[in-house]
Amino acid sequence: MPELPEVETVRRGLAPAMEGVRIIRAEIRREGLRWPFPSGLAGRLEGARVDRLRRRSKYLLSDLDTGETMLVHLGMSGRMTVSGLATTHVPGRFHRAHPPVEKHDHVILHMENGARIAFNDARRFGALDLRASTAIDAHPLLAGLGPEPLGNEFGAPYLAARWRGRKAPAKALMMDQRIVAGLGNIYACEALFRARIHPARAGGRIGAARIEALAHAIRAVLLEAIEAGGSSLRDHRQTDGKLGYFQHNFRVYDRQDLPCTTPDCTATVRRIVQSGRSSYYCPACQR
DNA sequence: CGATACACCTGTGTGC
DNA sequence: TGCACACAGGTGTATC
């Protein structure tokens, strides 16, 4: 469940269970995910207090009071679920009712406040690593990332400068995490639609006004999606089991052959494949 | 350097 | 019901 809005939703869901709370036990149920877990993982987590839970792009960063930071990436299918928080207790019941451990629960953190946090990832494209907090920004997975699209560094002038002269299709540039960090297939498609840019158009051949519209569209669609609790495709859930609902607001993503939602547009949404990923767009609105 | 293909995995939906 | 196949929210690595 992983583009920026989904990861931010996960962060907000985890924060009450994790921030300021000590990890009393770390259950490591396999050797690793995309890469092997760092050596001595359980021992390095157990007893540590999570001072702060942050997000950088699609990465979750837990700053621990041990001087290390835990980095988590959810890959394509990763989920984090919280159970047993006091605030979710059924009145009158004093024991912590945790759901049974599920298939693909690879790491389970038992927190001092009674919460249990499970990192579930069926496809195992996710990652978990530990690194000294002072050096976390230099982590190979973080070092090359572009600016946060919701941060101050990002805007139309930045985007124009980075796309100038580029022959790659706009869609590919949107997905390039070195330019802007956090967009994935859904929000790249949705932002291009809002800015009326054809996904196959060469990035360097887009005028200033469209680039301006695109920078605005990127921020708007991400903010709206965060507000909606992200998008839930298939069975994905927020940390408390609830569904995000931004998928109901998709204008083009996963809408092949459905009518374009622009008023008075009679075209239907098209799907093409670009660098192995589906791109959805309106052939009439996007040029 | 830039652009593309492929790799890693499991689960689900579709069509025969 | 079974089976083959396409496809799925990502990204590092190899290859031109």
mmCIF file of C-alpha atoms (C1' of nucleotides) in Angstrom:
data_model
loop_
_atom_site.group_PDB
_atom_site.id
_atom_site.type_symbol
_atom_site.label_atom_id
_atom_site.label_comp_id
_atom_site.label_asym_id
_atom_site.label_seq_id
_atom_site.Cartn_x
_atom_site.Cartn_y
_atom_site.Cartn_z
ATOM 1 C CA MET A 1 0.000 0.000 0.000
ATOM 2 C CA PRO A 2 2.643 2.429 -0.785
ATOM 3 C CA GLU A 3 2.710 5.851 -2.357
ATOM 4 C CA LEU A 4 3.373 8.966 -0.341
ATOM 5 C CA PRO A 5 -0.223 9.487 0.866
ATOM 6 C CA GLU A 6 -0.554 5.864 1.964
ATOM 7 C CA VAL A 7 2.775 5.942 3.798
ATOM 8 C CA GLU A 8 1.823 9.213 5.469
ATOM 9 C CA THR A 9 -1.480 7.625 6.501
ATOM 10 C CA VAL A 10 0.419 4.696 7.979
ATOM 11 C CA ARG A 11 2.732 7.080 9.818
ATOM 12 C CA ARG A 12 -0.204 8.897 11.360
ATOM 13 C CA GLY A 13 -1.776 5.614 12.360
ATOM 14 C CA LEU A 14 1.403 4.289 13.944
ATOM 15 C CA ALA A 15 2.430 7.451 15.764
ATOM 16 C CA PRO A 16 0.075 7.103 18.762
ATOM 17 C CA ALA A 17 1.201 3.512 19.293
ATOM 18 C CA MET A 18 4.904 4.173 18.827
ATOM 19 C CA GLU A 19 6.050 7.686 19.633
ATOM 20 C CA GLY A 20 7.517 7.946 23.103
ATOM 21 C CA VAL A 21 6.921 4.235 23.603
ATOM 22 C CA ARG A 22 9.460 1.510 24.282
ATOM 23 C CA ILE A 23 9.727 -1.681 22.240
ATOM 24 C CA ILE A 24 9.734 -4.537 24.735
ATOM 25 C CA ARG A 25 9.999 -7.386 22.267
ATOM 26 C CA ALA A 26 10.741 -7.678 18.563
ATOM 27 C CA GLU A 27 9.588 -10.856 16.843
ATOM 28 C CA ILE A 28 11.557 -11.410 13.661
ATOM 29 C CA ARG A 29 9.762 -14.142 11.750
ATOM 30 C CA ARG A 30 12.047 -14.427 8.708
ATOM 31 C CA GLU A 31 15.597 -13.534 7.731
ATOM 32 C CA GLY A 32 14.713 -10.547 5.603
ATOM 33 C CA LEU A 33 12.499 -9.128 2.901
ATOM 34 C CA ARG A 34 14.009 -7.623 -0.213
ATOM 35 C CA TRP A 35 17.348 -7.687 1.583
ATOM 36 C CA PRO A 36 18.440 -9.579 4.692
ATOM 37 C CA PHE A 37 17.600 -7.785 7.913
ATOM 38 C CA PRO A 38 20.553 -6.171 9.696
ATOM 39 C CA SER A 39 22.464 -8.373 12.103
ATOM 40 C CA GLY A 40 21.184 -8.527 15.645
ATOM 41 C CA LEU A 41 17.966 -6.779 14.667
ATOM 42 C CA ALA A 42 15.814 -7.975 17.555
ATOM 43 C CA GLY A 43 18.422 -7.095 20.150
ATOM 44 C CA ARG A 44 18.934 -3.656 18.689
ATOM 45 C CA LEU A 45 15.197 -2.931 18.819
ATOM 46 C CA GLU A 46 14.311 -4.463 22.157
ATOM 47 C CA GLY A 47 14.461 -1.927 24.959
ATOM 48 C CA ALA A 48 14.653 1.002 22.567
ATOM 49 C CA ARG A 49 12.202 3.864 22.864
ATOM 50 C CA VAL A 50 10.834 5.394 19.679
ATOM 51 C CA ASP A 51 11.391 9.124 20.047
ATOM 52 C CA ARG A 52 9.842 10.160 16.768
ATOM 53 C CA LEU A 53 8.212 8.552 13.753
ATOM 54 C CA ARG A 54 8.948 10.410 10.532
ATOM 55 C CA ARG A 55 8.335 9.943 6.831
ATOM 56 C CA ARG A 56 10.754 10.658 4.001
ATOM 57 C CA SER A 57 9.242 9.967 0.589
ATOM 58 C CA LYS A 58 7.784 6.452 0.898
ATOM 59 C CA TYR A 59 10.055 5.520 3.802
ATOM 60 C CA LEU A 60 9.056 5.380 7.454
ATOM 61 C CA LEU A 61 11.823 6.422 9.838
ATOM 62 C CA SER A 62 11.708 5.604 13.535
ATOM 63 C CA ASP A 63 14.276 7.514 15.571
ATOM 64 C CA LEU A 64 15.241 5.379 18.546
ATOM 65 C CA ASP A 65 16.756 6.523 21.828
ATOM 66 C CA THR A 66 19.624 4.108 21.184
ATOM 67 C CA GLY A 67 21.022 6.475 18.575
ATOM 68 C CA GLU A 68 19.812 4.350 15.708
ATOM 69 C CA THR A 69 17.004 4.969 13.227
ATOM 70 C CA MET A 70 14.848 2.182 11.844
ATOM 71 C CA LEU A 71 13.990 2.531 8.169
ATOM 72 C CA VAL A 72 10.947 0.739 6.738
ATOM 73 C CA HIS A 73 9.753 0.607 3.149
ATOM 74 C CA LEU A 74 6.439 -1.067 2.333
ATOM 75 C CA GLY A 75 7.273 -2.091 -1.232
ATOM 76 C CA MET A 76 4.191 -2.929 -3.292
ATOM 77 C CA SER A 77 2.181 -4.920 -0.796
ATOM 78 C CA GLY A 78 3.429 -3.920 2.639
ATOM 79 C CA ARG A 79 1.050 -3.051 5.478
ATOM 80 C CA MET A 80 1.503 -2.040 9.098
ATOM 81 C CA THR A 81 -1.272 -2.885 11.488
ATOM 82 C CA VAL A 82 -1.726 -1.801 15.087
ATOM 83 C CA SER A 83 -3.697 -3.791 17.617
ATOM 84 C CA GLY A 84 -4.171 -3.639 21.354
ATOM 85 C CA LEU A 85 -3.879 0.116 21.852
ATOM 86 C CA ALA A 86 -5.745 1.102 25.000
ATOM 87 C CA THR A 87 -7.940 3.512 23.085
ATOM 88 C CA THR A 88 -9.313 0.694 20.968
ATOM 89 C CA HIS A 89 -10.343 -1.417 23.950
ATOM 90 C CA VAL A 90 -13.884 -2.612 24.185
ATOM 91 C CA PRO A 91 -15.269 -1.040 27.391
ATOM 92 C CA GLY A 92 -15.311 -3.499 30.247
ATOM 93 C CA ARG A 93 -12.615 -5.711 28.818
ATOM 94 C CA PHE A 94 -9.265 -5.387 30.464
ATOM 95 C CA HIS A 95 -7.137 -7.825 28.563
ATOM 96 C CA ARG A 96 -5.466 -6.906 25.321
ATOM 97 C CA ALA A 97 -7.242 -8.746 22.529
ATOM 98 C CA HIS A 98 -4.827 -9.152 19.656
ATOM 99 C CA PRO A 99 -5.906 -10.712 16.377
ATOM 100 C CA PRO A 100 -4.087 -13.914 15.418
ATOM 101 C CA VAL A 101 -0.752 -13.565 13.658
ATOM 102 C CA GLU A 102 -1.368 -13.541 9.939
ATOM 103 C CA LYS A 103 0.408 -15.100 7.032
ATOM 104 C CA HIS A 104 3.175 -12.718 5.894
ATOM 105 C CA ASP A 105 3.461 -10.963 9.260
ATOM 106 C CA HIS A 106 7.254 -10.805 9.072
ATOM 107 C CA VAL A 107 8.130 -8.490 11.941
ATOM 108 C CA ILE A 108 6.013 -7.913 15.035
ATOM 109 C CA LEU A 109 6.858 -5.202 17.546
ATOM 110 C CA HIS A 110 5.445 -5.556 21.047
ATOM 111 C CA MET A 111 5.252 -2.144 22.626
ATOM 112 C CA GLU A 112 5.371 -1.213 26.275
ATOM 113 C CA ASN A 113 1.899 0.368 26.034
ATOM 114 C CA GLY A 114 0.381 -2.961 25.037
ATOM 115 C CA ALA A 115 0.236 -2.194 21.343
ATOM 116 C CA ARG A 116 1.348 -4.771 18.841
ATOM 117 C CA ILE A 117 2.587 -3.601 15.472
ATOM 118 C CA ALA A 118 2.784 -6.080 12.615
ATOM 119 C CA PHE A 119 4.694 -5.495 9.394
ATOM 120 C CA ASN A 120 2.933 -7.653 6.811
ATOM 121 C CA ASP A 121 4.213 -7.902 3.247
ATOM 122 C CA ALA A 122 3.017 -10.682 0.956
ATOM 123 C CA ARG A 123 5.280 -9.903 -1.974
ATOM 124 C CA ARG A 124 8.307 -9.123 0.169
ATOM 125 C CA PHE A 125 9.463 -6.156 -1.906
ATOM 126 C CA GLY A 126 9.592 -4.194 1.321
ATOM 127 C CA ALA A 127 12.646 -3.404 3.384
ATOM 128 C CA LEU A 128 13.689 -2.826 6.966
ATOM 129 C CA ASP A 129 17.091 -1.535 8.034
ATOM 130 C CA LEU A 130 18.834 0.152 10.946
ATOM 131 C CA ARG A 131 21.465 2.841 10.806
ATOM 132 C CA ALA A 132 22.997 5.420 13.116
ATOM 133 C CA SER A 133 20.555 8.325 13.279
ATOM 134 C CA THR A 134 23.295 10.821 12.525
ATOM 135 C CA ALA A 135 23.975 9.028 9.231
ATOM 136 C CA ILE A 136 20.439 8.103 8.221
ATOM 137 C CA ASP A 137 20.244 10.739 5.485
ATOM 138 C CA ALA A 138 23.265 9.106 3.868
ATOM 139 C CA HIS A 139 21.539 5.725 3.740
ATOM 140 C CA PRO A 140 21.850 4.449 0.153
ATOM 141 C CA LEU A 141 18.074 4.243 -0.158
ATOM 142 C CA LEU A 142 17.618 7.862 0.924
ATOM 143 C CA ALA A 143 20.700 9.652 -0.332
ATOM 144 C CA GLY A 144 19.585 10.130 -3.937
ATOM 145 C CA LEU A 145 15.986 11.140 -3.283
ATOM 146 C CA GLY A 146 14.675 14.405 -4.663
ATOM 147 C CA PRO A 147 12.762 16.925 -2.558
ATOM 148 C CA GLU A 148 9.469 16.221 -0.832
ATOM 149 C CA PRO A 149 6.649 17.369 -3.121
ATOM 150 C CA LEU A 150 4.862 18.923 -0.136
ATOM 151 C CA GLY A 151 7.976 20.723 1.065
ATOM 152 C CA ASN A 152 9.328 24.186 0.361
ATOM 153 C CA GLU A 153 12.063 23.119 -2.035
ATOM 154 C CA PHE A 154 9.538 21.796 -4.514
ATOM 155 C CA GLY A 155 7.648 24.025 -6.916
ATOM 156 C CA ALA A 156 7.216 24.954 -10.556
ATOM 157 C CA PRO A 157 10.667 26.557 -10.919
ATOM 158 C CA TYR A 158 12.350 23.458 -9.529
ATOM 159 C CA LEU A 159 10.309 21.138 -11.748
ATOM 160 C CA ALA A 160 10.947 23.235 -14.844
ATOM 161 C CA ALA A 161 14.673 23.218 -14.167
ATOM 162 C CA ARG A 162 14.802 19.460 -13.686
ATOM 163 C CA TRP A 163 12.649 18.634 -16.723
ATOM 164 C CA ARG A 164 14.331 21.096 -19.084
ATOM 165 C CA GLY A 165 15.915 19.318 -22.024
ATOM 166 C CA ARG A 166 14.649 15.896 -20.985
ATOM 167 C CA LYS A 167 13.352 13.632 -23.719
ATOM 168 C CA ALA A 168 11.905 11.028 -21.401
ATOM 169 C CA PRO A 169 8.105 10.820 -21.227
ATOM 170 C CA ALA A 170 6.475 12.950 -18.571
ATOM 171 C CA LYS A 171 5.171 9.841 -16.825
ATOM 172 C CA ALA A 172 8.672 8.412 -16.447
ATOM 173 C CA LEU A 173 9.955 11.703 -15.038
ATOM 174 C CA MET A 174 7.088 11.787 -12.547
ATOM 175 C CA MET A 175 8.098 8.349 -11.305
ATOM 176 C CA ASP A 176 11.792 9.253 -11.023
ATOM 177 C CA GLN A 177 12.355 9.508 -7.281
ATOM 178 C CA ARG A 178 15.566 11.504 -7.799
ATOM 179 C CA ILE A 179 13.522 14.383 -9.211
ATOM 180 C CA VAL A 180 10.526 14.335 -6.868
ATOM 181 C CA ALA A 181 10.270 11.783 -4.071
ATOM 182 C CA GLY A 182 7.050 9.991 -3.234
ATOM 183 C CA LEU A 183 4.969 9.829 -6.387
ATOM 184 C CA GLY A 184 4.025 6.382 -7.678
ATOM 185 C CA ASN A 185 1.879 5.055 -10.467
ATOM 186 C CA ILE A 186 -1.486 6.245 -9.170
ATOM 187 C CA TYR A 187 -0.638 9.828 -8.290
ATOM 188 C CA ALA A 188 1.626 10.280 -11.309
ATOM 189 C CA CYS A 189 -1.342 9.428 -13.549
ATOM 190 C CA GLU A 190 -3.760 11.555 -11.557
ATOM 191 C CA ALA A 191 -1.525 14.638 -11.461
ATOM 192 C CA LEU A 192 -0.792 14.450 -15.204
ATOM 193 C CA PHE A 193 -4.520 14.281 -15.870
ATOM 194 C CA ARG A 194 -5.185 17.327 -13.721
ATOM 195 C CA ALA A 195 -2.453 19.255 -15.521
ATOM 196 C CA ARG A 196 -3.759 18.016 -18.899
ATOM 197 C CA ILE A 197 -0.371 16.588 -19.858
ATOM 198 C CA HIS A 198 -0.173 13.474 -22.022
ATOM 199 C CA PRO A 199 1.901 10.852 -20.186
ATOM 200 C CA ALA A 200 3.992 10.134 -23.277
ATOM 201 C CA ARG A 201 4.906 13.761 -23.929
ATOM 202 C CA ALA A 202 8.615 14.496 -23.649
ATOM 203 C CA GLY A 203 9.242 16.277 -20.360
ATOM 204 C CA GLY A 204 11.382 18.963 -21.938
ATOM 205 C CA ARG A 205 8.652 19.911 -24.383
ATOM 206 C CA ILE A 206 6.100 21.112 -21.863
ATOM 207 C CA GLY A 207 5.455 24.818 -21.528
ATOM 208 C CA ALA A 208 5.892 26.866 -18.389
ATOM 209 C CA ALA A 209 2.157 27.182 -17.779
ATOM 210 C CA ARG A 210 1.657 23.421 -17.889
ATOM 211 C CA ILE A 211 4.628 22.857 -15.605
ATOM 212 C CA GLU A 212 3.113 25.354 -13.215
ATOM 213 C CA ALA A 213 -0.191 23.496 -13.372
ATOM 214 C CA LEU A 214 1.594 20.211 -12.817
ATOM 215 C CA ALA A 215 3.445 21.362 -9.714
ATOM 216 C CA HIS A 216 0.131 22.545 -8.330
ATOM 217 C CA ALA A 217 -1.642 19.317 -9.335
ATOM 218 C CA ILE A 218 0.997 17.154 -7.661
ATOM 219 C CA ARG A 219 0.584 18.957 -4.359
ATOM 220 C CA ALA A 220 -3.201 19.081 -4.594
ATOM 221 C CA VAL A 221 -3.689 15.417 -5.374
ATOM 222 C CA LEU A 222 -1.308 14.310 -2.621
ATOM 223 C CA LEU A 223 -2.954 16.540 -0.036
ATOM 224 C CA GLU A 224 -6.428 15.378 -1.005
ATOM 225 C CA ALA A 225 -5.319 11.751 -0.856
ATOM 226 C CA ILE A 226 -3.747 12.175 2.580
ATOM 227 C CA GLU A 227 -6.960 13.818 3.730
ATOM 228 C CA ALA A 228 -8.873 10.761 2.479
ATOM 229 C CA GLY A 229 -6.594 8.338 4.289
ATOM 230 C CA GLY A 230 -4.900 7.236 1.073
ATOM 231 C CA SER A 231 -6.202 4.849 -1.548
ATOM 232 C CA SER A 232 -7.251 1.284 -0.799
ATOM 233 C CA LEU A 233 -6.917 -1.073 -3.714
ATOM 234 C CA ARG A 234 -7.933 -4.679 -3.148
ATOM 235 C CA ASP A 235 -7.686 -5.512 0.557
ATOM 236 C CA HIS A 236 -5.332 -2.831 1.752
ATOM 237 C CA ARG A 237 -6.019 -1.137 5.000
ATOM 238 C CA GLN A 238 -4.899 1.663 7.231
ATOM 239 C CA THR A 239 -3.136 0.697 10.455
ATOM 240 C CA ASP A 240 -6.464 0.393 12.273
ATOM 241 C CA GLY A 241 -8.040 -1.767 9.571
ATOM 242 C CA LYS A 242 -10.072 1.028 8.012
ATOM 243 C CA LEU A 243 -10.062 1.636 4.286
ATOM 244 C CA GLY A 244 -8.724 4.831 2.768
ATOM 245 C CA TYR A 245 -11.191 6.175 0.265
ATOM 246 C CA PHE A 246 -9.265 8.244 -2.247
ATOM 247 C CA GLN A 247 -9.748 5.476 -4.838
ATOM 248 C CA HIS A 248 -13.293 6.790 -5.243
ATOM 249 C CA ASN A 249 -11.789 10.056 -6.423
ATOM 250 C CA PHE A 250 -9.602 8.589 -9.160
ATOM 251 C CA ARG A 251 -10.154 10.483 -12.389
ATOM 252 C CA VAL A 252 -8.177 8.165 -14.661
ATOM 253 C CA TYR A 253 -6.290 5.531 -12.674
ATOM 254 C CA ASP A 254 -7.759 2.047 -13.212
ATOM 255 C CA ARG A 255 -10.576 3.548 -15.308
ATOM 256 C CA GLN A 256 -9.754 2.102 -18.718
ATOM 257 C CA ASP A 257 -12.683 2.497 -21.156
ATOM 258 C CA LEU A 258 -14.723 4.462 -18.618
ATOM 259 C CA PRO A 259 -15.870 7.960 -19.579
ATOM 260 C CA CYS A 260 -13.599 10.918 -18.933
ATOM 261 C CA THR A 261 -14.830 12.933 -15.970
ATOM 262 C CA THR A 262 -14.127 16.334 -17.507
ATOM 263 C CA PRO A 263 -17.455 18.106 -18.096
ATOM 264 C CA ASP A 264 -18.501 17.922 -21.774
ATOM 265 C CA CYS A 265 -15.639 15.552 -22.647
ATOM 266 C CA THR A 266 -16.984 12.527 -24.517
ATOM 267 C CA ALA A 267 -13.728 10.560 -24.640
ATOM 268 C CA THR A 268 -12.991 7.401 -22.660
ATOM 269 C CA VAL A 269 -9.948 6.747 -20.530
ATOM 270 C CA ARG A 270 -7.127 4.927 -22.254
ATOM 271 C CA ARG A 271 -4.460 2.622 -20.866
ATOM 272 C CA ILE A 272 -0.966 2.332 -22.277
ATOM 273 C CA VAL A 273 2.137 0.652 -20.899
ATOM 274 C CA GLN A 274 5.187 2.812 -20.238
ATOM 275 C CA SER A 275 8.355 1.293 -18.842
ATOM 276 C CA GLY A 276 6.365 -1.724 -17.809
ATOM 277 C CA ARG A 277 3.731 0.198 -15.865
ATOM 278 C CA SER A 278 0.143 1.032 -16.792
ATOM 279 C CA SER A 279 -0.538 4.668 -17.581
ATOM 280 C CA TYR A 280 -4.100 5.915 -17.711
ATOM 281 C CA TYR A 281 -5.096 9.142 -19.440
ATOM 282 C CA CYS A 282 -7.779 10.921 -21.405
ATOM 283 C CA PRO A 283 -6.707 11.208 -25.048
ATOM 284 C CA ALA A 284 -8.882 14.297 -25.524
ATOM 285 C CA CYS A 285 -7.943 16.257 -22.403
ATOM 286 C CA GLN A 286 -4.259 15.407 -22.179
ATOM 287 C CA ARG A 287 -1.819 16.597 -24.820
ATOM 288 C "C1'" DC B 1 25.043 10.322 -19.141
ATOM 289 C "C1'" DG B 2 19.712 8.586 -20.407
ATOM 290 C "C1'" DA B 3 16.369 5.121 -21.487
ATOM 291 C "C1'" DT B 4 14.833 0.475 -21.099
ATOM 292 C "C1'" DA B 5 14.379 -4.441 -19.504
ATOM 293 C "C1'" DC B 6 14.458 -7.387 -15.953
ATOM 294 C "C1'" DA B 7 14.694 -8.949 -11.423
ATOM 295 C "C1'" DC B 8 12.569 -9.864 -6.962
ATOM 296 C "C1'" DC B 9 7.621 -12.258 -4.853
ATOM 297 C "C1'" DT B 10 2.600 -13.654 -3.812
ATOM 298 C "C1'" DG B 11 -2.169 -12.989 -4.617
ATOM 299 C "C1'" DT B 12 -6.220 -12.090 -7.366
ATOM 300 C "C1'" DG B 13 -9.161 -11.641 -11.230
ATOM 301 C "C1'" DT B 14 -10.357 -13.202 -15.903
ATOM 302 C "C1'" DG B 15 -11.249 -16.192 -19.619
ATOM 303 C "C1'" DC B 16 -11.339 -20.717 -21.419
ATOM 304 C "C1'" DT C 1 -13.598 -26.561 -10.758
ATOM 305 C "C1'" DG C 2 -9.080 -26.220 -12.762
ATOM 306 C "C1'" DC C 3 -5.758 -24.010 -15.136
ATOM 307 C "C1'" DA C 4 -3.016 -20.455 -17.654
ATOM 308 C "C1'" DC C 5 -2.203 -15.889 -17.890
ATOM 309 C "C1'" DA C 6 -2.153 -10.929 -17.020
ATOM 310 C "C1'" DC C 7 -1.657 -7.772 -13.741
ATOM 311 C "C1'" DA C 8 -0.848 -5.383 -9.141
ATOM 312 C "C1'" DG C 9 0.657 0.671 -5.030
ATOM 313 C "C1'" DG C 10 8.215 -0.170 -6.054
ATOM 314 C "C1'" DT C 11 12.886 0.166 -7.098
ATOM 315 C "C1'" DG C 12 17.788 -1.606 -7.570
ATOM 316 C "C1'" DT C 13 20.635 -3.510 -11.081
ATOM 317 C "C1'" DA C 14 22.085 -4.716 -15.585
ATOM 318 C "C1'" DT C 15 22.173 -3.543 -20.292
ATOM 319 C "C1'" DC C 16 22.091 -0.981 -24.517
#
